[in-house]
Short mmCIF file of C-alpha atoms in Angstrom, two decimals:
data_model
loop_
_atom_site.label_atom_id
_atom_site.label_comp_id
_atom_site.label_asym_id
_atom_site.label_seq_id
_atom_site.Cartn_x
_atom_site.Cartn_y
_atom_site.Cartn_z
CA UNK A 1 -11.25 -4.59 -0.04
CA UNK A 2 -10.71 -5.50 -3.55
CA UNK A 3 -11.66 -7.69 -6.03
CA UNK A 4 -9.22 -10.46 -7.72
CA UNK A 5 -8.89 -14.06 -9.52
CA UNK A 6 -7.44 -16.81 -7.69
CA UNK A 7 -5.01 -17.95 -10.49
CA UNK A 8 -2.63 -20.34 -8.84
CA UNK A 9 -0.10 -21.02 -5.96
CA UNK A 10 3.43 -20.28 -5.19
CA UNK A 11 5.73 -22.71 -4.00
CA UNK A 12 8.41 -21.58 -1.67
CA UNK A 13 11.28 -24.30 0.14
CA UNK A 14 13.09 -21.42 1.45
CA UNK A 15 11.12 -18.70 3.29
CA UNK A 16 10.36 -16.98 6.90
CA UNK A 17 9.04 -19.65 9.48
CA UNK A 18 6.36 -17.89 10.24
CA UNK A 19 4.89 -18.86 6.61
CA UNK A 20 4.74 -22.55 7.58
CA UNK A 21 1.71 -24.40 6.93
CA UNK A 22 0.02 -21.06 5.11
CA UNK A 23 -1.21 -21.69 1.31
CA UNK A 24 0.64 -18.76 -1.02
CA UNK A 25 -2.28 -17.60 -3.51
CA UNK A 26 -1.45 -15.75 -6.74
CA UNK A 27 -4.37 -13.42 -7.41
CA UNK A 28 -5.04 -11.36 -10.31
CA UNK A 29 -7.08 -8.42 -9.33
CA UNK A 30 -10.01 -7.21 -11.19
CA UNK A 31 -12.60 -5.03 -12.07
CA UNK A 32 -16.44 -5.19 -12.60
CA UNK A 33 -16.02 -7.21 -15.52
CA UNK A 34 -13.10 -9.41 -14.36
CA UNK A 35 -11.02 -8.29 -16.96
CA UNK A 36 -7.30 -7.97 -14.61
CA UNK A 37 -6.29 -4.42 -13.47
CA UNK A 38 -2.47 -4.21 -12.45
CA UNK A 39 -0.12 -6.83 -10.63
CA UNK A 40 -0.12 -10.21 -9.15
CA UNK A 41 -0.65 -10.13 -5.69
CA UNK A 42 0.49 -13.15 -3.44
CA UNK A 43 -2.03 -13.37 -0.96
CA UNK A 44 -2.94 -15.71 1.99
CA UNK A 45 -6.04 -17.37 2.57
CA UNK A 46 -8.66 -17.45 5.38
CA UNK A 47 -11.64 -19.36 3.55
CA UNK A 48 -10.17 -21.75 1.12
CA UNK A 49 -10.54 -20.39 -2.37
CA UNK A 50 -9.95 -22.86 -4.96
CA UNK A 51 -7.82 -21.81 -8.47
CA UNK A 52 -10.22 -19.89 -10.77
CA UNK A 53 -12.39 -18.72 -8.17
CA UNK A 54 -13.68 -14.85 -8.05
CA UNK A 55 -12.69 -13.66 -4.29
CA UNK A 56 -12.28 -10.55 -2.36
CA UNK A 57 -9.19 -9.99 -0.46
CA UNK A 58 -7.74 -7.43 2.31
CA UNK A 59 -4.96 -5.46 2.30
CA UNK A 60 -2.31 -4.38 4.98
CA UNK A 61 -2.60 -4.26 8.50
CA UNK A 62 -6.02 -5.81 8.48
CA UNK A 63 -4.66 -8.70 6.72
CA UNK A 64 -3.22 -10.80 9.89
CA UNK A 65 -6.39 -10.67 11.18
CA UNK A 66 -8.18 -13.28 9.58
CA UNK A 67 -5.18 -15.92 10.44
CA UNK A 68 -6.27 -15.63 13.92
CA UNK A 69 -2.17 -15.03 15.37
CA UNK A 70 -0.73 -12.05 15.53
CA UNK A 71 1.59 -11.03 14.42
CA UNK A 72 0.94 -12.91 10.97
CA UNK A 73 3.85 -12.61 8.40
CA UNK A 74 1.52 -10.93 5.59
CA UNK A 75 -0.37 -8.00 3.77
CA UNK A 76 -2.77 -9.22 1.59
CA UNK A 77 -5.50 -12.16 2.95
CA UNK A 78 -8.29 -13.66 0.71
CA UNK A 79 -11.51 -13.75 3.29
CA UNK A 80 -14.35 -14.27 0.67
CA UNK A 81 -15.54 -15.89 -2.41
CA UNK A 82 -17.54 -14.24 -4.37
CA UNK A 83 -21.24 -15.08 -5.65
CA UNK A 84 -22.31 -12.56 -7.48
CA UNK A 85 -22.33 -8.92 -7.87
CA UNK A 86 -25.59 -6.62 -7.56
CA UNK A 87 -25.10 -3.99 -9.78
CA UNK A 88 -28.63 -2.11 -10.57
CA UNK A 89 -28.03 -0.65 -13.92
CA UNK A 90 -28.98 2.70 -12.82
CA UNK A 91 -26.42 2.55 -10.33
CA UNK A 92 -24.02 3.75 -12.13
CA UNK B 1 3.00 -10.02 -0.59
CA UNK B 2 4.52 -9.00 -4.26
CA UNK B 3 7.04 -10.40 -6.69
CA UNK B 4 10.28 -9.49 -7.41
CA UNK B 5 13.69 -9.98 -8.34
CA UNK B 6 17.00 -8.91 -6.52
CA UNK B 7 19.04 -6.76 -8.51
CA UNK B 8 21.51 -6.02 -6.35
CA UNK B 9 22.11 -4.03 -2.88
CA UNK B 10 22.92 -0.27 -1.60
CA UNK B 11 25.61 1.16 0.13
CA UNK B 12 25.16 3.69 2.52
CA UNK B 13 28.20 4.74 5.23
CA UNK B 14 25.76 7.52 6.14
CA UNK B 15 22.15 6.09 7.79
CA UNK B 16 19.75 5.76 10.91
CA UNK B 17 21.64 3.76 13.30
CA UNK B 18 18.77 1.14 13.82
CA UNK B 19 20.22 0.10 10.36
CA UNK B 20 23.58 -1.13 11.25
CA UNK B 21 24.08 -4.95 10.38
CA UNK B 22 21.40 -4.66 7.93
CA UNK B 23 21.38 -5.84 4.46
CA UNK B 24 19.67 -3.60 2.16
CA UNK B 25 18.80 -5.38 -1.52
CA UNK B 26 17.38 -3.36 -4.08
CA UNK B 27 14.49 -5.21 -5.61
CA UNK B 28 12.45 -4.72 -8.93
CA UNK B 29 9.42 -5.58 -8.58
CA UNK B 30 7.77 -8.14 -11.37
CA UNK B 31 4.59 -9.50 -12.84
CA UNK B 32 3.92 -13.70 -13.78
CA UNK B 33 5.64 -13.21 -17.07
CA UNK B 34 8.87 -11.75 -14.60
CA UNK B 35 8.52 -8.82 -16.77
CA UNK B 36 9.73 -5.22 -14.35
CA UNK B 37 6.81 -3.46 -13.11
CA UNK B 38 6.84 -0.04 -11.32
CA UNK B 39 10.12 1.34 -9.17
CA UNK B 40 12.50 -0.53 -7.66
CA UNK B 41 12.31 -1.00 -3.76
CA UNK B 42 15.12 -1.08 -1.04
CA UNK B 43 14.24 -4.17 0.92
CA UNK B 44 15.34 -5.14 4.02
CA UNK B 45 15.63 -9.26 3.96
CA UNK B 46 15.14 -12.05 6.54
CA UNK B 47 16.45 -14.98 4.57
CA UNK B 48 18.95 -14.57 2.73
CA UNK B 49 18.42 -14.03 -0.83
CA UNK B 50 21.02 -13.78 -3.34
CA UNK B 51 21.01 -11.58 -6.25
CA UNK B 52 19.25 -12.51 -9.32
CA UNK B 53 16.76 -14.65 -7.27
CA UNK B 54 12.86 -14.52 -8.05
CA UNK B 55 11.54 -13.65 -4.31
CA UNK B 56 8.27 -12.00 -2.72
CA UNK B 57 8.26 -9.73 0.20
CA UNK B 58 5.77 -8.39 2.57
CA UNK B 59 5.67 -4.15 2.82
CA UNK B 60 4.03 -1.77 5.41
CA UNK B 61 3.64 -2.57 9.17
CA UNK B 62 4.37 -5.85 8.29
CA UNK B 63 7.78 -5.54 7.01
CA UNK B 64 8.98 -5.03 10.62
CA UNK B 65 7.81 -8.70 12.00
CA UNK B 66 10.84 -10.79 10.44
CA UNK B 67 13.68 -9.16 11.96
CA UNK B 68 12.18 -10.36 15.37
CA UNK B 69 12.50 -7.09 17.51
CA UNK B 70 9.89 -3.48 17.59
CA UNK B 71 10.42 -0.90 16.46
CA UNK B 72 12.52 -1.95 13.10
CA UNK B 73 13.08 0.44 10.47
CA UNK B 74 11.87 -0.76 7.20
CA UNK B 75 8.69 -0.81 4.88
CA UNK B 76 9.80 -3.65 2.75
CA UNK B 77 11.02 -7.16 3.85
CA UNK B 78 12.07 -9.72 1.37
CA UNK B 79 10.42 -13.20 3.54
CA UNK B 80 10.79 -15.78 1.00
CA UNK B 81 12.77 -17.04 -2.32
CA UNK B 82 10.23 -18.55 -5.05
CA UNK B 83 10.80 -22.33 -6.16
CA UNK B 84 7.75 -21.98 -9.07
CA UNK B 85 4.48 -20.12 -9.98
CA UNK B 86 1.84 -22.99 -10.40
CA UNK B 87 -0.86 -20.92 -13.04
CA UNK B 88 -3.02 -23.72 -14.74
CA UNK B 89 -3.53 -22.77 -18.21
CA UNK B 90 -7.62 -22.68 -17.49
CA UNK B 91 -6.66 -20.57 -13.92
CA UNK B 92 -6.58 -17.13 -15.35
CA UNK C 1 12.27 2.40 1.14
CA UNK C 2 12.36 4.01 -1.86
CA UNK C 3 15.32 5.93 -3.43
CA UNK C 4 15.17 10.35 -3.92
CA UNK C 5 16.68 12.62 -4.38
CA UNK C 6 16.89 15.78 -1.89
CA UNK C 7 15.81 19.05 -4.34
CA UNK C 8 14.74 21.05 -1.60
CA UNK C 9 12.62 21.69 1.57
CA UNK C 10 9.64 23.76 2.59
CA UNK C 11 9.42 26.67 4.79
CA UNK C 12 5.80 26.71 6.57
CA UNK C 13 5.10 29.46 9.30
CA UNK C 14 1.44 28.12 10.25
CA UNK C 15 1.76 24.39 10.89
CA UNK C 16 0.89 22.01 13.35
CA UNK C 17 2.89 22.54 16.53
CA UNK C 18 4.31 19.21 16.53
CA UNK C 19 6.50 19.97 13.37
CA UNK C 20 8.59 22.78 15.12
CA UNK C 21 12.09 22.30 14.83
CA UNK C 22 11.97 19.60 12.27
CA UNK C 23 13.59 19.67 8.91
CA UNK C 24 10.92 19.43 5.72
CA UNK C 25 12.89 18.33 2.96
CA UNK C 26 11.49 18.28 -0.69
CA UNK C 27 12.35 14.97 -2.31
CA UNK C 28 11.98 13.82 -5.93
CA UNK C 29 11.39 9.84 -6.11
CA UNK C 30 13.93 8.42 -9.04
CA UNK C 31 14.49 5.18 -10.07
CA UNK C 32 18.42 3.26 -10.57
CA UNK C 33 19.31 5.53 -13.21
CA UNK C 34 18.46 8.64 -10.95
CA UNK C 35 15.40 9.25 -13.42
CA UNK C 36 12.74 11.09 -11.26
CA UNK C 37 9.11 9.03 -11.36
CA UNK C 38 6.30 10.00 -9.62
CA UNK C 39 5.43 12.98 -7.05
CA UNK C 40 7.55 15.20 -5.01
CA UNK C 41 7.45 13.99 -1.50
CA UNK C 42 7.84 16.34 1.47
CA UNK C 43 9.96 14.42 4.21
CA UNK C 44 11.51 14.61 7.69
CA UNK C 45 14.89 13.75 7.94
CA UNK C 46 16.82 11.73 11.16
CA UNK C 47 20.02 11.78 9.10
CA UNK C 48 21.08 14.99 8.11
CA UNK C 49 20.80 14.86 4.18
CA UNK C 50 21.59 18.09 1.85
CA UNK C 51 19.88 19.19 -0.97
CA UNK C 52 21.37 17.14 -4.07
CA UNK C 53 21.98 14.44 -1.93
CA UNK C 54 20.91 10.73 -3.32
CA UNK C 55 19.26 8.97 -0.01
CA UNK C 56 16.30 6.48 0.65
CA UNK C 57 13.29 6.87 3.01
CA UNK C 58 11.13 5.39 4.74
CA UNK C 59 7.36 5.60 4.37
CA UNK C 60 3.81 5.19 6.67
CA UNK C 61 4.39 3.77 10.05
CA UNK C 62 7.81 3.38 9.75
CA UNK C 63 8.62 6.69 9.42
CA UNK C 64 7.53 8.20 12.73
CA UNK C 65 10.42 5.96 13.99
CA UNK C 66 13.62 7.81 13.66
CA UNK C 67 12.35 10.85 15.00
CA UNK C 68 12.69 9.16 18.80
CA UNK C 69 9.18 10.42 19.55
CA UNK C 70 5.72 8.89 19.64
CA UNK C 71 3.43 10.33 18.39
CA UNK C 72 5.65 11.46 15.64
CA UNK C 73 3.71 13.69 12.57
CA UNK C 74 5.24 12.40 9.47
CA UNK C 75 4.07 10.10 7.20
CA UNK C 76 8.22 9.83 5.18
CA UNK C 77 11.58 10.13 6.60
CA UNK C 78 14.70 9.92 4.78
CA UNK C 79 17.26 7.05 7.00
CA UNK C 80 19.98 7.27 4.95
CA UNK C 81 22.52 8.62 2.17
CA UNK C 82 23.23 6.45 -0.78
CA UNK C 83 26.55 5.90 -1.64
CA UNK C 84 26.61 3.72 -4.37
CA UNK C 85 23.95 1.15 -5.61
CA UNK C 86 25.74 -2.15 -6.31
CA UNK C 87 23.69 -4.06 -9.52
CA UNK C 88 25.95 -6.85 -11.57
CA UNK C 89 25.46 -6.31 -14.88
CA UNK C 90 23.53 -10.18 -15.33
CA UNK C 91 21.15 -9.25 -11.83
CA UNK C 92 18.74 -8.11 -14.32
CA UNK D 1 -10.66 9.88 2.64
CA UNK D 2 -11.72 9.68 -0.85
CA UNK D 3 -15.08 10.44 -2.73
CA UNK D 4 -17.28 7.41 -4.63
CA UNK D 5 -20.32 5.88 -6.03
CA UNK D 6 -22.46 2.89 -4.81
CA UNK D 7 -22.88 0.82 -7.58
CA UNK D 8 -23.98 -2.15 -5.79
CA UNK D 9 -23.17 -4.67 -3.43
CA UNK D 10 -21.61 -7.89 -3.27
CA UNK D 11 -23.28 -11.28 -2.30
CA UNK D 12 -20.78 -13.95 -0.59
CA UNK D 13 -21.82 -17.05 0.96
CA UNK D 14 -18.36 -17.99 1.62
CA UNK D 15 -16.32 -15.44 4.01
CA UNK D 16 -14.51 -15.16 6.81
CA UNK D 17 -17.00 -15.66 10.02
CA UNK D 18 -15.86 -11.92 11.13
CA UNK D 19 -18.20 -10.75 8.08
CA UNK D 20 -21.69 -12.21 8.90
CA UNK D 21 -23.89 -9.30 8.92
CA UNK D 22 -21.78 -6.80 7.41
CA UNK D 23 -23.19 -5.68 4.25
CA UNK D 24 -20.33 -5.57 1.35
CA UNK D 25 -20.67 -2.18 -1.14
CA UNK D 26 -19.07 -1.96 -4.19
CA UNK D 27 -18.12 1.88 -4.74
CA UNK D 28 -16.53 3.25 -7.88
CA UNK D 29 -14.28 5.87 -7.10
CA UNK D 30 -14.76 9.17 -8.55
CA UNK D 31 -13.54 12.38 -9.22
CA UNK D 32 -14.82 16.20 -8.54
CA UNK D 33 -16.44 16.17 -11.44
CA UNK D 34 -18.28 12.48 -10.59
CA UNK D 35 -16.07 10.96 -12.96
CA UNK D 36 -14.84 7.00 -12.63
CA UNK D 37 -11.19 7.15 -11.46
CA UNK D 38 -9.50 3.85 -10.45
CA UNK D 39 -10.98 0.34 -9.74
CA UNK D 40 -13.75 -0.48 -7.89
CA UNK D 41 -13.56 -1.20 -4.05
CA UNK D 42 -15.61 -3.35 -1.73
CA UNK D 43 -16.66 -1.40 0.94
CA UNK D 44 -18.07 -1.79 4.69
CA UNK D 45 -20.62 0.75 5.36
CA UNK D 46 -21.28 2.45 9.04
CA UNK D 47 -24.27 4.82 7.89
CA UNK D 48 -26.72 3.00 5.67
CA UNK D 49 -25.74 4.34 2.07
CA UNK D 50 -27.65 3.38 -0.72
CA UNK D 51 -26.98 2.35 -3.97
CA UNK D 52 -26.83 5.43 -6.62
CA UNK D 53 -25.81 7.60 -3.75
CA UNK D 54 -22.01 9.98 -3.63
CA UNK D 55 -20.39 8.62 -0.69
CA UNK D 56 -17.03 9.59 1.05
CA UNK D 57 -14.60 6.92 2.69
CA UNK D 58 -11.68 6.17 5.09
CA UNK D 59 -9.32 3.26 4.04
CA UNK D 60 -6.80 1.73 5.83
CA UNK D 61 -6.17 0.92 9.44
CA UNK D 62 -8.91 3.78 10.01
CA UNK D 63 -12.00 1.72 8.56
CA UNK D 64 -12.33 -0.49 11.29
CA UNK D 65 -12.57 2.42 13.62
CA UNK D 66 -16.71 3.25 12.35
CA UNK D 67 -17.60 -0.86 13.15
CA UNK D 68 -17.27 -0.44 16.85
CA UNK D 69 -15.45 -3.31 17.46
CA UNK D 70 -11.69 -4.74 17.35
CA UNK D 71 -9.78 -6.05 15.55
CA UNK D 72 -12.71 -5.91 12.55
CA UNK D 73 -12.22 -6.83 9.54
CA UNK D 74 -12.34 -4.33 6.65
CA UNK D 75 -9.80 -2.11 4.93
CA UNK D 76 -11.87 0.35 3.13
CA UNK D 77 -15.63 1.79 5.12
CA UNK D 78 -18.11 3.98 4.04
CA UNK D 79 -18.34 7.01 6.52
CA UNK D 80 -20.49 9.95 4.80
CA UNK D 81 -23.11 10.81 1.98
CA UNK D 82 -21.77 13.79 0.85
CA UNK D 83 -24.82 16.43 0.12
CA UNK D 84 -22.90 19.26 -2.03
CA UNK D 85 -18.80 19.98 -2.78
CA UNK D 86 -18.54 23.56 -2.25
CA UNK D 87 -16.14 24.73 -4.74
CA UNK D 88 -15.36 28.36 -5.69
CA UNK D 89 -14.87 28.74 -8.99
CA UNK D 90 -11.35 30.60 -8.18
CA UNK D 91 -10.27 27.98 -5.55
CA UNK D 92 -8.58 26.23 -8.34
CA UNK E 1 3.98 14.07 3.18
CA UNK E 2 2.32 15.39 0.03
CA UNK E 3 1.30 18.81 -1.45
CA UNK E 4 -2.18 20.41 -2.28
CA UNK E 5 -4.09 22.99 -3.09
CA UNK E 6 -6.95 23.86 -1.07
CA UNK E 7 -9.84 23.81 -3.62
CA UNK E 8 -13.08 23.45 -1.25
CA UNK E 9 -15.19 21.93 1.07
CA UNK E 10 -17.60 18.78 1.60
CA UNK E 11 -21.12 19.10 2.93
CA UNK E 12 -22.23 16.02 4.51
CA UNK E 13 -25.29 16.07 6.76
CA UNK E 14 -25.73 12.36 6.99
CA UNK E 15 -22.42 10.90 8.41
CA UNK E 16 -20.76 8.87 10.91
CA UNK E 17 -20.99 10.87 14.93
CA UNK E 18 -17.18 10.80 15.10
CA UNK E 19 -16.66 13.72 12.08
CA UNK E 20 -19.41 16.02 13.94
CA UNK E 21 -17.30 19.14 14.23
CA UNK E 22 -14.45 18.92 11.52
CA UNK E 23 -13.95 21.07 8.80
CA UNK E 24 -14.15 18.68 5.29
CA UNK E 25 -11.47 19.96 2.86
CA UNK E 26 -11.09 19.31 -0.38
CA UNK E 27 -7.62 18.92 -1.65
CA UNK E 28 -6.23 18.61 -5.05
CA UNK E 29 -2.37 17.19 -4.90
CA UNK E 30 -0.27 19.64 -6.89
CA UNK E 31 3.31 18.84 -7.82
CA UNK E 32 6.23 21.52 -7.06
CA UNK E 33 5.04 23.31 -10.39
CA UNK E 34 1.59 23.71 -8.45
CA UNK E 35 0.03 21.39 -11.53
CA UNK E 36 -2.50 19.15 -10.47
CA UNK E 37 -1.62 15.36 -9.39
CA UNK E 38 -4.26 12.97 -8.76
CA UNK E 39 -7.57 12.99 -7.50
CA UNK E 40 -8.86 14.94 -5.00
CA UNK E 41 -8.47 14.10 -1.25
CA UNK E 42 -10.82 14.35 1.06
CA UNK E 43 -8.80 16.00 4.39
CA UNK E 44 -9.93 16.62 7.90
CA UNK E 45 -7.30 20.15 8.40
CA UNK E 46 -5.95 20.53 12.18
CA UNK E 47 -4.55 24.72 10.93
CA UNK E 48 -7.74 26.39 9.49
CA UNK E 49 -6.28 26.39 6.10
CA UNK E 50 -8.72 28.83 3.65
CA UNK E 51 -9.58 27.78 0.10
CA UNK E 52 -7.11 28.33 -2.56
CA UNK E 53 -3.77 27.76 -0.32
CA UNK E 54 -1.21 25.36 -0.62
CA UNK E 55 -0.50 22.86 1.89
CA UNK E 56 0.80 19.77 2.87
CA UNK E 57 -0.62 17.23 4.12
CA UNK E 58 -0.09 13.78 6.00
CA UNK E 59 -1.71 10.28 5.18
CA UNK E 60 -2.73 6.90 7.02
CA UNK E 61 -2.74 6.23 10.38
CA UNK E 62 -0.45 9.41 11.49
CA UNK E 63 -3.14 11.25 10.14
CA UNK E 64 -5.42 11.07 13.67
CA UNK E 65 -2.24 12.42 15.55
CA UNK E 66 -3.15 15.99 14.95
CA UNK E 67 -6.77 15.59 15.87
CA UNK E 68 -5.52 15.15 19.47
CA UNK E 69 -8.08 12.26 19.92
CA UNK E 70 -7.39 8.38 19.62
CA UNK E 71 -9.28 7.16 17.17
CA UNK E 72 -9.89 9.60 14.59
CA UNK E 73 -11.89 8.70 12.00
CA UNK E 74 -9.81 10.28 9.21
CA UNK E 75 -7.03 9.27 6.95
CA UNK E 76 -5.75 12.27 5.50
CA UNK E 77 -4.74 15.74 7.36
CA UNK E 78 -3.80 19.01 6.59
CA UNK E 79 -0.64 20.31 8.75
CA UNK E 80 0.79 23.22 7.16
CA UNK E 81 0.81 25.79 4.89
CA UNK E 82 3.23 25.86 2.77
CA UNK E 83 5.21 29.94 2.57
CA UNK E 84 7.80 28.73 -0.24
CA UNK E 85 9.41 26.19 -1.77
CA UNK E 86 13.28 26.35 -1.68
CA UNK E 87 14.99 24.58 -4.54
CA UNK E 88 17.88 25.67 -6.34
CA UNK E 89 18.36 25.59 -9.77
CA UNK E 90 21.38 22.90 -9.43
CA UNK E 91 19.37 20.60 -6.72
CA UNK E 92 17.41 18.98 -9.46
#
């Protein structure tokens, strides 16, 4: 899974039926010290993350899972918000 | 899902027969600031999206699911034209 | 898909027995202006394609379609030869 | 698969139900040389790695495989501590 | 598909029970000037490729098709090893 910033919605009148009723999340991924790495990924959304929340999101097949239908119209699901991270610092 | 824009479409006489009837858009992908980002993609679409439209699309095993039958050929599906980004200016 | 073009193929005398009698063409990935980015590909083909040849492919999954078998060992597969891309000069 | 480093582990109250009792790793990619390549990745783990420790991993549709149980939900899972690479110094 | 070099092996004594038997390569991706691409790849090998060849390999899911057991636990494979590659001087 990775890491991203929920940084807002998409709105969307004219899409595939089978995206009725699902919230569109724009996440920014991002590293261990949330600064962004790469593109916007619109995502859907298993847990209701709110807009500047930290979450972390699946990718691909795995991500109709969580929407509890299959088969689910998408490749990229939020299922967690994140508290915190534990990173020792001799871990690295 | 990802961002793009449709740039325009291929033309090939010459292709896998589980392609006839289909419309093939070429798509370059984009970021918030609909600035190009990476290669451009040859999209399969299930709604109809015209060129020069901001759309996302859904790659992978999913791409298959709009174009309602199994197996379809494709990797990239365009499943929805975008109306607005909503980014709060504290979101990000 | 993505768009390549065919520079080549591979001959391989020890492989795995499920790639007899297929074609393993050498593809270079290029973007609209037939500029190559990224890695060589090695690809099966359902279409025919020659070397020089301008086509698009289809990748994961997807491509084990077109060869009519399942299982199918390939992980690309080129579905068709591109005759022109179409991209209006304000799609941009 | 693809070599890392557990750096730590995440903490989320707030997940999809198919998570409880999973325990989330965050691995930093490396190279041969135990160098940071890419972004971090939140991991599922099916042997018990701990933190500071060179790990290998499966991604994809394969990660769910080491869970025992489908559909699970995970696109990345930790499947081996790797003990030595073995690498001739003409096998490059 | 993609290309590699054969450049070792991974010992792992403390992994999951379903890579008990295979043979851990490690690969380096090469391009078609046999330059290295990448990071390394960690490859279950269904040929008994040696150290210092060049193969190809395949990636994601068809990657368990060679090990002639459903599921694998692997996400990369070795399938061939590459004799020559053919590309004339005008195919480029």
């Amino acid at each position: 899974m990775e890491m991203g910033r929920v940084i807002g919605s998409l709105t969307a009148t004219q899409k595939d039926g089978q995206l009725e009723g699902l919230v569109l999340r724009l996440l920014q991924p991002v590293d261990a010290d949330d600064c962004p790495v790469g593109e916007i990924v619109v995502a859907t959304d298993s847990i209701g993350a709110d807009e500047g929340q930290l979450v972390f999101y699946v990718t691909a097949y795995e991500a109709v899972i969580p929407l509890r239908k299959q088969p689910a119209l998408t490749d990229a699901t939020i299922i967690g918000i994140i508290d915190s991270m534990n990173i020792p610092s001799d871990g690295n």
